[in-house]
Short mmCIF file of N, CA and C in Angstrom, two decimals:
data_model
loop_
_atom_site.label_atom_id
_atom_site.label_comp_id
_atom_site.label_asym_id
_atom_site.label_seq_id
_atom_site.Cartn_x
_atom_site.Cartn_y
_atom_site.Cartn_z
N UNK A 18 -77.11 79.09 -4.55
CA UNK A 18 -76.08 78.95 -3.55
C UNK A 18 -76.19 77.60 -2.86
N UNK A 19 -77.39 77.15 -2.57
CA UNK A 19 -77.59 75.85 -1.93
C UNK A 19 -77.06 74.73 -2.81
N UNK A 20 -77.25 74.88 -4.15
CA UNK A 20 -76.73 73.86 -5.07
C UNK A 20 -75.21 73.81 -5.02
N UNK A 21 -74.56 74.97 -4.94
CA UNK A 21 -73.11 75.03 -4.83
C UNK A 21 -72.63 74.32 -3.57
N UNK A 22 -73.29 74.60 -2.46
CA UNK A 22 -72.91 73.96 -1.20
C UNK A 22 -73.10 72.44 -1.27
N UNK A 23 -74.17 72.02 -1.89
CA UNK A 23 -74.42 70.59 -2.03
C UNK A 23 -73.35 69.93 -2.89
N UNK A 24 -72.96 70.60 -3.99
CA UNK A 24 -71.91 70.05 -4.85
C UNK A 24 -70.58 70.02 -4.11
N UNK A 25 -70.27 71.09 -3.39
CA UNK A 25 -69.01 71.13 -2.63
C UNK A 25 -69.00 70.07 -1.54
N UNK A 26 -70.13 69.90 -0.86
CA UNK A 26 -70.23 68.89 0.19
C UNK A 26 -70.05 67.49 -0.40
N UNK A 27 -70.69 67.23 -1.53
CA UNK A 27 -70.55 65.93 -2.18
C UNK A 27 -69.11 65.71 -2.63
N UNK A 28 -68.49 66.78 -3.16
CA UNK A 28 -67.11 66.68 -3.61
C UNK A 28 -66.18 66.39 -2.42
N UNK A 29 -66.41 67.08 -1.30
CA UNK A 29 -65.61 66.88 -0.10
C UNK A 29 -65.81 65.46 0.44
N UNK A 30 -67.04 64.99 0.49
CA UNK A 30 -67.32 63.64 0.97
C UNK A 30 -66.61 62.61 0.10
N UNK A 31 -66.62 62.82 -1.18
CA UNK A 31 -65.95 61.91 -2.10
C UNK A 31 -64.44 61.91 -1.85
N UNK A 32 -63.87 63.10 -1.65
CA UNK A 32 -62.43 63.22 -1.36
C UNK A 32 -62.08 62.52 -0.07
N UNK A 33 -62.88 62.74 0.97
CA UNK A 33 -62.60 62.11 2.27
C UNK A 33 -62.73 60.59 2.20
N UNK A 34 -63.70 60.11 1.45
CA UNK A 34 -63.88 58.67 1.31
C UNK A 34 -62.73 58.04 0.53
N UNK A 35 -62.16 58.78 -0.42
CA UNK A 35 -61.08 58.25 -1.27
C UNK A 35 -59.73 58.26 -0.57
N UNK A 36 -59.53 59.16 0.35
CA UNK A 36 -58.20 59.30 0.96
C UNK A 36 -57.75 58.02 1.66
N UNK A 37 -58.56 57.39 2.52
CA UNK A 37 -58.05 56.19 3.18
C UNK A 37 -57.61 55.09 2.22
N UNK A 38 -58.36 54.84 1.17
CA UNK A 38 -57.98 53.80 0.21
C UNK A 38 -56.68 54.17 -0.48
N UNK A 39 -56.52 55.43 -0.84
CA UNK A 39 -55.27 55.88 -1.46
C UNK A 39 -54.11 55.73 -0.49
N UNK A 40 -54.34 56.12 0.75
CA UNK A 40 -53.27 56.03 1.74
C UNK A 40 -52.85 54.59 1.94
N UNK A 41 -53.81 53.70 2.12
CA UNK A 41 -53.50 52.28 2.32
C UNK A 41 -52.71 51.74 1.12
N UNK A 42 -53.12 52.08 -0.09
CA UNK A 42 -52.43 51.60 -1.28
C UNK A 42 -51.00 52.14 -1.35
N UNK A 43 -50.82 53.40 -0.97
CA UNK A 43 -49.49 54.00 -1.04
C UNK A 43 -48.59 53.56 0.12
N UNK A 44 -49.17 53.09 1.21
CA UNK A 44 -48.39 52.67 2.37
C UNK A 44 -47.98 51.19 2.27
N UNK A 45 -48.67 50.41 1.46
CA UNK A 45 -48.37 48.97 1.35
C UNK A 45 -46.90 48.67 1.10
N UNK A 46 -46.22 49.38 0.19
CA UNK A 46 -44.80 49.06 -0.01
C UNK A 46 -43.97 49.23 1.27
N UNK A 47 -44.30 50.22 2.08
CA UNK A 47 -43.57 50.41 3.34
C UNK A 47 -43.87 49.27 4.31
N UNK A 48 -45.10 48.79 4.33
CA UNK A 48 -45.46 47.65 5.19
C UNK A 48 -44.67 46.41 4.78
N UNK A 49 -44.64 46.15 3.49
CA UNK A 49 -43.94 44.96 3.00
C UNK A 49 -42.44 45.09 3.23
N UNK A 50 -41.88 46.27 3.02
CA UNK A 50 -40.45 46.47 3.26
C UNK A 50 -40.12 46.26 4.73
N UNK A 51 -40.98 46.73 5.63
CA UNK A 51 -40.76 46.50 7.05
C UNK A 51 -40.79 45.02 7.39
N UNK A 52 -41.73 44.29 6.81
CA UNK A 52 -41.81 42.84 7.03
C UNK A 52 -40.60 42.14 6.44
N UNK A 53 -40.16 42.58 5.27
CA UNK A 53 -38.95 42.00 4.67
C UNK A 53 -37.73 42.23 5.56
N UNK A 54 -37.61 43.43 6.12
CA UNK A 54 -36.49 43.73 7.03
C UNK A 54 -36.54 42.82 8.26
N UNK A 55 -37.74 42.65 8.83
CA UNK A 55 -37.89 41.78 9.99
C UNK A 55 -37.52 40.34 9.63
N UNK A 56 -37.99 39.86 8.51
CA UNK A 56 -37.68 38.49 8.09
C UNK A 56 -36.18 38.31 7.86
N UNK A 57 -35.53 39.29 7.23
CA UNK A 57 -34.09 39.21 7.02
C UNK A 57 -33.33 39.17 8.35
N UNK A 58 -33.76 39.99 9.30
CA UNK A 58 -33.10 40.02 10.61
C UNK A 58 -33.34 38.69 11.33
N UNK A 59 -34.55 38.15 11.27
CA UNK A 59 -34.84 36.85 11.90
C UNK A 59 -33.97 35.76 11.28
N UNK A 60 -33.80 35.79 9.96
CA UNK A 60 -32.95 34.79 9.30
C UNK A 60 -31.50 34.91 9.76
N UNK A 61 -31.07 36.15 10.03
CA UNK A 61 -29.70 36.35 10.52
C UNK A 61 -29.53 35.87 11.96
N UNK A 62 -30.60 35.91 12.75
CA UNK A 62 -30.51 35.56 14.17
C UNK A 62 -30.88 34.11 14.47
N UNK A 63 -31.59 33.44 13.57
CA UNK A 63 -32.05 32.07 13.85
C UNK A 63 -30.83 31.16 14.02
N UNK A 64 -30.87 30.28 15.04
CA UNK A 64 -29.75 29.36 15.23
C UNK A 64 -29.60 28.45 14.01
N UNK A 65 -28.37 28.23 13.60
CA UNK A 65 -28.10 27.39 12.44
C UNK A 65 -28.23 25.92 12.82
N UNK A 66 -28.88 25.18 11.99
CA UNK A 66 -28.94 23.74 12.12
C UNK A 66 -28.75 23.22 10.71
N UNK A 67 -29.76 22.69 10.10
CA UNK A 67 -29.65 22.33 8.69
C UNK A 67 -30.17 23.46 7.81
N UNK A 68 -30.68 24.51 8.40
CA UNK A 68 -31.18 25.64 7.62
C UNK A 68 -32.66 25.56 7.30
N UNK A 69 -33.34 24.48 7.73
CA UNK A 69 -34.77 24.34 7.44
C UNK A 69 -35.58 25.46 8.07
N UNK A 70 -35.25 25.81 9.31
CA UNK A 70 -36.01 26.85 10.01
C UNK A 70 -35.80 28.20 9.34
N UNK A 71 -34.56 28.49 9.00
CA UNK A 71 -34.25 29.76 8.32
C UNK A 71 -35.01 29.86 7.00
N UNK A 72 -35.06 28.78 6.26
CA UNK A 72 -35.74 28.78 4.96
C UNK A 72 -37.25 28.90 5.10
N UNK A 73 -37.78 28.58 6.30
CA UNK A 73 -39.23 28.62 6.49
C UNK A 73 -39.75 30.02 6.84
N UNK A 74 -38.87 30.97 7.09
CA UNK A 74 -39.31 32.32 7.44
C UNK A 74 -39.83 32.99 6.18
N UNK A 75 -41.10 33.41 6.24
CA UNK A 75 -41.76 33.93 5.04
C UNK A 75 -42.51 35.23 5.34
N UNK A 76 -42.60 36.08 4.32
CA UNK A 76 -43.37 37.31 4.40
C UNK A 76 -44.65 37.12 3.58
N UNK A 77 -45.78 37.46 4.18
CA UNK A 77 -47.07 37.41 3.51
C UNK A 77 -47.53 38.85 3.29
N UNK A 78 -47.64 39.30 2.04
CA UNK A 78 -48.04 40.68 1.78
C UNK A 78 -49.53 40.91 2.03
N UNK A 79 -49.96 42.16 2.06
CA UNK A 79 -51.37 42.46 2.27
C UNK A 79 -52.27 41.71 1.29
N UNK A 80 -53.35 41.13 1.83
CA UNK A 80 -54.32 40.43 1.00
C UNK A 80 -53.98 39.00 0.68
N UNK A 81 -52.78 38.55 1.01
CA UNK A 81 -52.36 37.17 0.72
C UNK A 81 -52.61 36.29 1.94
N UNK A 82 -52.37 34.99 1.78
CA UNK A 82 -52.60 34.02 2.85
C UNK A 82 -51.26 33.44 3.28
N UNK A 83 -51.09 33.27 4.60
CA UNK A 83 -49.84 32.73 5.13
C UNK A 83 -49.65 31.29 4.67
N UNK A 84 -48.41 30.81 4.67
CA UNK A 84 -48.17 29.42 4.30
C UNK A 84 -48.78 28.46 5.33
N UNK A 85 -49.01 27.23 4.91
CA UNK A 85 -49.48 26.20 5.85
C UNK A 85 -48.41 26.00 6.92
N UNK A 86 -48.81 25.61 8.09
CA UNK A 86 -47.94 25.34 9.24
C UNK A 86 -47.35 26.60 9.85
N UNK A 87 -47.84 27.75 9.46
CA UNK A 87 -47.41 28.99 10.09
C UNK A 87 -48.52 29.47 11.01
N UNK A 88 -48.18 30.25 12.00
CA UNK A 88 -49.14 30.88 12.92
C UNK A 88 -50.08 29.84 13.53
N UNK A 89 -49.49 28.97 14.34
CA UNK A 89 -50.31 28.00 15.06
C UNK A 89 -50.81 26.84 14.23
N UNK A 90 -50.24 26.62 13.08
CA UNK A 90 -50.61 25.48 12.26
C UNK A 90 -51.70 25.76 11.26
N UNK A 91 -52.26 26.94 11.29
CA UNK A 91 -53.33 27.25 10.36
C UNK A 91 -52.88 28.24 9.31
N UNK A 92 -53.83 28.68 8.53
CA UNK A 92 -53.55 29.68 7.51
C UNK A 92 -54.33 30.92 7.88
N UNK A 93 -53.76 32.07 7.60
CA UNK A 93 -54.40 33.33 7.94
C UNK A 93 -54.23 34.30 6.80
N UNK A 94 -55.28 35.03 6.49
CA UNK A 94 -55.22 36.04 5.44
C UNK A 94 -54.76 37.35 6.07
N UNK A 95 -53.77 37.97 5.45
CA UNK A 95 -53.32 39.29 5.90
C UNK A 95 -54.35 40.33 5.45
N UNK A 96 -54.66 41.25 6.33
CA UNK A 96 -55.59 42.33 5.99
C UNK A 96 -54.92 43.23 4.95
N UNK A 97 -55.69 44.14 4.38
CA UNK A 97 -55.17 45.04 3.35
C UNK A 97 -54.13 46.00 3.89
N UNK A 98 -54.06 46.16 5.22
CA UNK A 98 -53.07 47.06 5.82
C UNK A 98 -52.10 46.28 6.70
N UNK A 99 -51.82 45.02 6.36
CA UNK A 99 -50.91 44.18 7.12
C UNK A 99 -49.94 43.45 6.20
N UNK A 100 -48.74 43.25 6.70
CA UNK A 100 -47.79 42.32 6.11
C UNK A 100 -47.35 41.43 7.27
N UNK A 101 -47.40 40.13 7.09
CA UNK A 101 -47.13 39.19 8.17
C UNK A 101 -45.81 38.45 7.94
N UNK A 102 -45.10 38.19 9.03
CA UNK A 102 -43.89 37.38 8.98
C UNK A 102 -44.20 36.12 9.78
N UNK A 103 -44.01 34.97 9.15
CA UNK A 103 -44.29 33.69 9.81
C UNK A 103 -43.08 32.78 9.73
N UNK A 104 -43.07 31.80 10.62
CA UNK A 104 -42.00 30.80 10.65
C UNK A 104 -42.67 29.43 10.65
N UNK A 105 -42.30 28.60 9.71
CA UNK A 105 -42.81 27.24 9.68
C UNK A 105 -43.23 26.80 8.30
N UNK A 106 -43.04 25.53 8.03
CA UNK A 106 -43.50 24.87 6.82
C UNK A 106 -43.57 23.38 7.13
N UNK A 107 -43.95 22.54 6.19
CA UNK A 107 -44.08 21.11 6.52
C UNK A 107 -42.77 20.47 7.01
N UNK A 108 -41.62 20.99 6.62
CA UNK A 108 -40.35 20.43 7.06
C UNK A 108 -39.83 21.06 8.35
N UNK A 109 -40.31 22.23 8.69
CA UNK A 109 -39.81 22.95 9.87
C UNK A 109 -41.01 23.47 10.67
N UNK A 110 -41.41 22.67 11.64
CA UNK A 110 -42.58 23.04 12.44
C UNK A 110 -42.19 23.28 13.89
N UNK A 111 -40.95 23.67 14.13
CA UNK A 111 -40.45 23.76 15.49
C UNK A 111 -39.97 25.17 15.86
N UNK A 112 -40.33 26.16 15.11
CA UNK A 112 -39.87 27.52 15.40
C UNK A 112 -40.21 27.99 16.81
N UNK A 113 -41.42 27.70 17.26
CA UNK A 113 -41.84 28.11 18.61
C UNK A 113 -41.01 27.42 19.68
N UNK A 114 -40.58 26.18 19.43
CA UNK A 114 -39.77 25.45 20.40
C UNK A 114 -38.38 26.06 20.51
N UNK A 115 -37.85 26.54 19.39
CA UNK A 115 -36.55 27.20 19.40
C UNK A 115 -36.67 28.57 20.07
N UNK A 116 -37.68 29.33 19.67
CA UNK A 116 -37.87 30.69 20.19
C UNK A 116 -38.07 30.71 21.71
N UNK A 117 -38.92 29.83 22.23
CA UNK A 117 -39.30 29.88 23.64
C UNK A 117 -38.71 28.76 24.49
N UNK A 118 -38.06 27.78 23.87
CA UNK A 118 -37.50 26.66 24.63
C UNK A 118 -38.58 25.69 25.05
N UNK A 119 -38.17 24.64 25.75
CA UNK A 119 -39.13 23.65 26.25
C UNK A 119 -38.80 23.32 27.70
N UNK A 120 -39.81 22.90 28.44
CA UNK A 120 -39.65 22.46 29.83
C UNK A 120 -39.22 20.98 29.81
N UNK A 121 -38.55 20.54 30.86
CA UNK A 121 -38.29 19.10 30.98
C UNK A 121 -39.61 18.34 30.97
N UNK A 122 -39.64 17.19 30.32
CA UNK A 122 -40.88 16.43 30.21
C UNK A 122 -40.59 14.96 29.90
N UNK A 123 -41.62 14.15 30.08
CA UNK A 123 -41.54 12.73 29.71
C UNK A 123 -41.97 12.62 28.26
N UNK A 124 -41.14 11.98 27.47
CA UNK A 124 -41.44 11.84 26.04
C UNK A 124 -42.58 10.87 25.79
N UNK A 125 -43.25 11.10 24.66
CA UNK A 125 -44.25 10.16 24.16
C UNK A 125 -43.75 9.64 22.83
N UNK A 126 -44.60 9.00 22.10
CA UNK A 126 -44.25 8.54 20.75
C UNK A 126 -43.16 7.51 20.73
N UNK A 127 -42.23 7.64 19.80
CA UNK A 127 -41.15 6.67 19.58
C UNK A 127 -40.30 6.49 20.84
N UNK A 128 -40.14 7.54 21.62
CA UNK A 128 -39.28 7.48 22.80
C UNK A 128 -40.10 7.53 24.09
N UNK A 129 -41.29 6.98 24.06
CA UNK A 129 -42.22 7.03 25.18
C UNK A 129 -41.56 6.59 26.48
N UNK A 130 -41.81 7.39 27.51
CA UNK A 130 -41.32 7.05 28.84
C UNK A 130 -39.95 7.60 29.18
N UNK A 131 -39.21 8.07 28.19
CA UNK A 131 -37.88 8.62 28.48
C UNK A 131 -38.01 10.08 28.90
N UNK A 132 -37.02 10.53 29.65
CA UNK A 132 -37.02 11.90 30.17
C UNK A 132 -36.31 12.84 29.19
N UNK A 133 -36.98 13.91 28.80
CA UNK A 133 -36.34 14.96 27.99
C UNK A 133 -35.94 16.07 28.93
N UNK A 134 -34.68 16.53 28.84
CA UNK A 134 -34.21 17.54 29.79
C UNK A 134 -34.74 18.95 29.52
N UNK A 135 -35.44 19.12 28.42
CA UNK A 135 -35.89 20.47 28.05
C UNK A 135 -34.80 21.17 27.25
N UNK A 136 -35.15 22.30 26.67
CA UNK A 136 -34.18 23.06 25.89
C UNK A 136 -34.23 24.53 26.29
N UNK A 137 -33.11 25.19 26.19
CA UNK A 137 -33.04 26.62 26.48
C UNK A 137 -33.63 27.41 25.32
N UNK A 138 -34.31 28.50 25.61
CA UNK A 138 -34.82 29.35 24.52
C UNK A 138 -33.66 29.94 23.72
N UNK A 139 -33.87 30.04 22.42
CA UNK A 139 -32.91 30.70 21.53
C UNK A 139 -33.69 31.70 20.68
N UNK A 140 -34.14 32.79 21.30
CA UNK A 140 -35.01 33.73 20.59
C UNK A 140 -34.36 34.30 19.33
N UNK A 141 -35.16 34.41 18.29
CA UNK A 141 -34.70 35.01 17.05
C UNK A 141 -35.77 35.91 16.44
N UNK A 142 -37.04 35.56 16.58
CA UNK A 142 -38.11 36.34 15.95
C UNK A 142 -38.45 37.59 16.76
N UNK A 143 -38.63 37.44 18.07
CA UNK A 143 -38.94 38.62 18.89
C UNK A 143 -37.79 39.62 18.91
N UNK A 144 -36.53 39.18 19.05
CA UNK A 144 -35.44 40.15 18.95
C UNK A 144 -35.39 40.85 17.59
N UNK A 145 -35.69 40.11 16.53
CA UNK A 145 -35.71 40.73 15.19
C UNK A 145 -36.79 41.79 15.12
N UNK A 146 -37.94 41.52 15.72
CA UNK A 146 -39.03 42.50 15.73
C UNK A 146 -38.61 43.75 16.50
N UNK A 147 -37.98 43.55 17.65
CA UNK A 147 -37.52 44.71 18.43
C UNK A 147 -36.46 45.52 17.68
N UNK A 148 -35.55 44.84 17.02
CA UNK A 148 -34.47 45.52 16.31
C UNK A 148 -34.95 46.30 15.08
N UNK A 149 -36.02 45.86 14.47
CA UNK A 149 -36.49 46.51 13.25
C UNK A 149 -37.70 47.42 13.47
N UNK A 150 -38.26 47.42 14.67
CA UNK A 150 -39.50 48.15 14.94
C UNK A 150 -39.38 49.65 14.69
N UNK A 151 -38.36 50.30 15.24
CA UNK A 151 -38.25 51.77 15.09
C UNK A 151 -38.12 52.18 13.63
N UNK A 152 -37.26 51.49 12.91
CA UNK A 152 -37.06 51.82 11.50
C UNK A 152 -38.35 51.62 10.70
N UNK A 153 -39.05 50.53 11.00
CA UNK A 153 -40.30 50.25 10.29
C UNK A 153 -41.35 51.30 10.62
N UNK A 154 -41.46 51.69 11.88
CA UNK A 154 -42.42 52.74 12.26
C UNK A 154 -42.12 54.04 11.52
N UNK A 155 -40.84 54.41 11.47
CA UNK A 155 -40.47 55.65 10.75
C UNK A 155 -40.79 55.53 9.27
N UNK A 156 -40.49 54.39 8.67
CA UNK A 156 -40.77 54.19 7.24
C UNK A 156 -42.27 54.30 6.96
N UNK A 157 -43.08 53.67 7.79
CA UNK A 157 -44.53 53.72 7.60
C UNK A 157 -45.04 55.14 7.84
N UNK A 158 -44.51 55.81 8.85
CA UNK A 158 -44.92 57.20 9.11
C UNK A 158 -44.62 58.11 7.94
N UNK A 159 -43.45 57.94 7.35
CA UNK A 159 -43.10 58.75 6.16
C UNK A 159 -44.04 58.42 5.00
N UNK A 160 -44.33 57.15 4.83
CA UNK A 160 -45.22 56.74 3.74
C UNK A 160 -46.63 57.31 3.94
N UNK A 161 -47.12 57.31 5.17
CA UNK A 161 -48.44 57.88 5.45
C UNK A 161 -48.44 59.37 5.15
N UNK A 162 -47.41 60.07 5.62
CA UNK A 162 -47.34 61.51 5.38
C UNK A 162 -47.28 61.82 3.88
N UNK A 163 -46.48 61.07 3.14
CA UNK A 163 -46.39 61.28 1.69
C UNK A 163 -47.72 60.95 1.02
N UNK A 164 -48.38 59.90 1.47
CA UNK A 164 -49.67 59.52 0.88
C UNK A 164 -50.72 60.59 1.13
N UNK A 165 -50.72 61.15 2.33
CA UNK A 165 -51.68 62.21 2.65
C UNK A 165 -51.42 63.43 1.79
N UNK A 166 -50.15 63.80 1.67
CA UNK A 166 -49.81 64.96 0.83
C UNK A 166 -50.21 64.69 -0.63
N UNK A 167 -49.90 63.50 -1.12
CA UNK A 167 -50.23 63.16 -2.49
C UNK A 167 -51.75 63.12 -2.70
N UNK A 168 -52.48 62.52 -1.77
CA UNK A 168 -53.93 62.45 -1.88
C UNK A 168 -54.54 63.84 -1.83
N UNK A 169 -54.01 64.70 -0.97
CA UNK A 169 -54.51 66.07 -0.87
C UNK A 169 -54.20 66.88 -2.11
N UNK A 170 -53.01 66.69 -2.67
CA UNK A 170 -52.62 67.46 -3.87
C UNK A 170 -53.40 67.00 -5.10
N UNK A 171 -53.69 65.71 -5.15
CA UNK A 171 -54.40 65.18 -6.31
C UNK A 171 -55.87 65.55 -6.33
N UNK A 172 -56.41 65.89 -5.18
CA UNK A 172 -57.84 66.20 -5.11
C UNK A 172 -58.11 67.68 -4.95
N UNK A 173 -57.09 68.49 -4.98
CA UNK A 173 -57.31 69.93 -4.73
C UNK A 173 -57.95 70.60 -5.92
#
């Protein structure tokens, strides 16, 4: 009887250890779809100029690395349970200035000493996140529930 309990305990431990990895793998498509939805909405909301900023909006899937010039100028690896949406590339490094605006200031560089009046914020990324958040949460919740059911059925 003790051997049976030991085998059952080992089998249960193995099942419990396997479930999170299975769930994460089965939820990844929902994470990426949510990020794609957010990126599409941000592209629809970004102010039109030459289109450089719109073209710089990118989705980084789980396990991949963000493009250069995104997220504060550095590169970041997405965790296995993350999909990241970033704005920026070598041609478009001004997303944060559009999103949050700028204060009046004295220019440096080529126009040193001249007064810049500042710019009004034209948010596009945060509104896109708010607009897509509920749908993405529901999609991920459904994916988690399906993954749990599938993981439980496969190990029964």
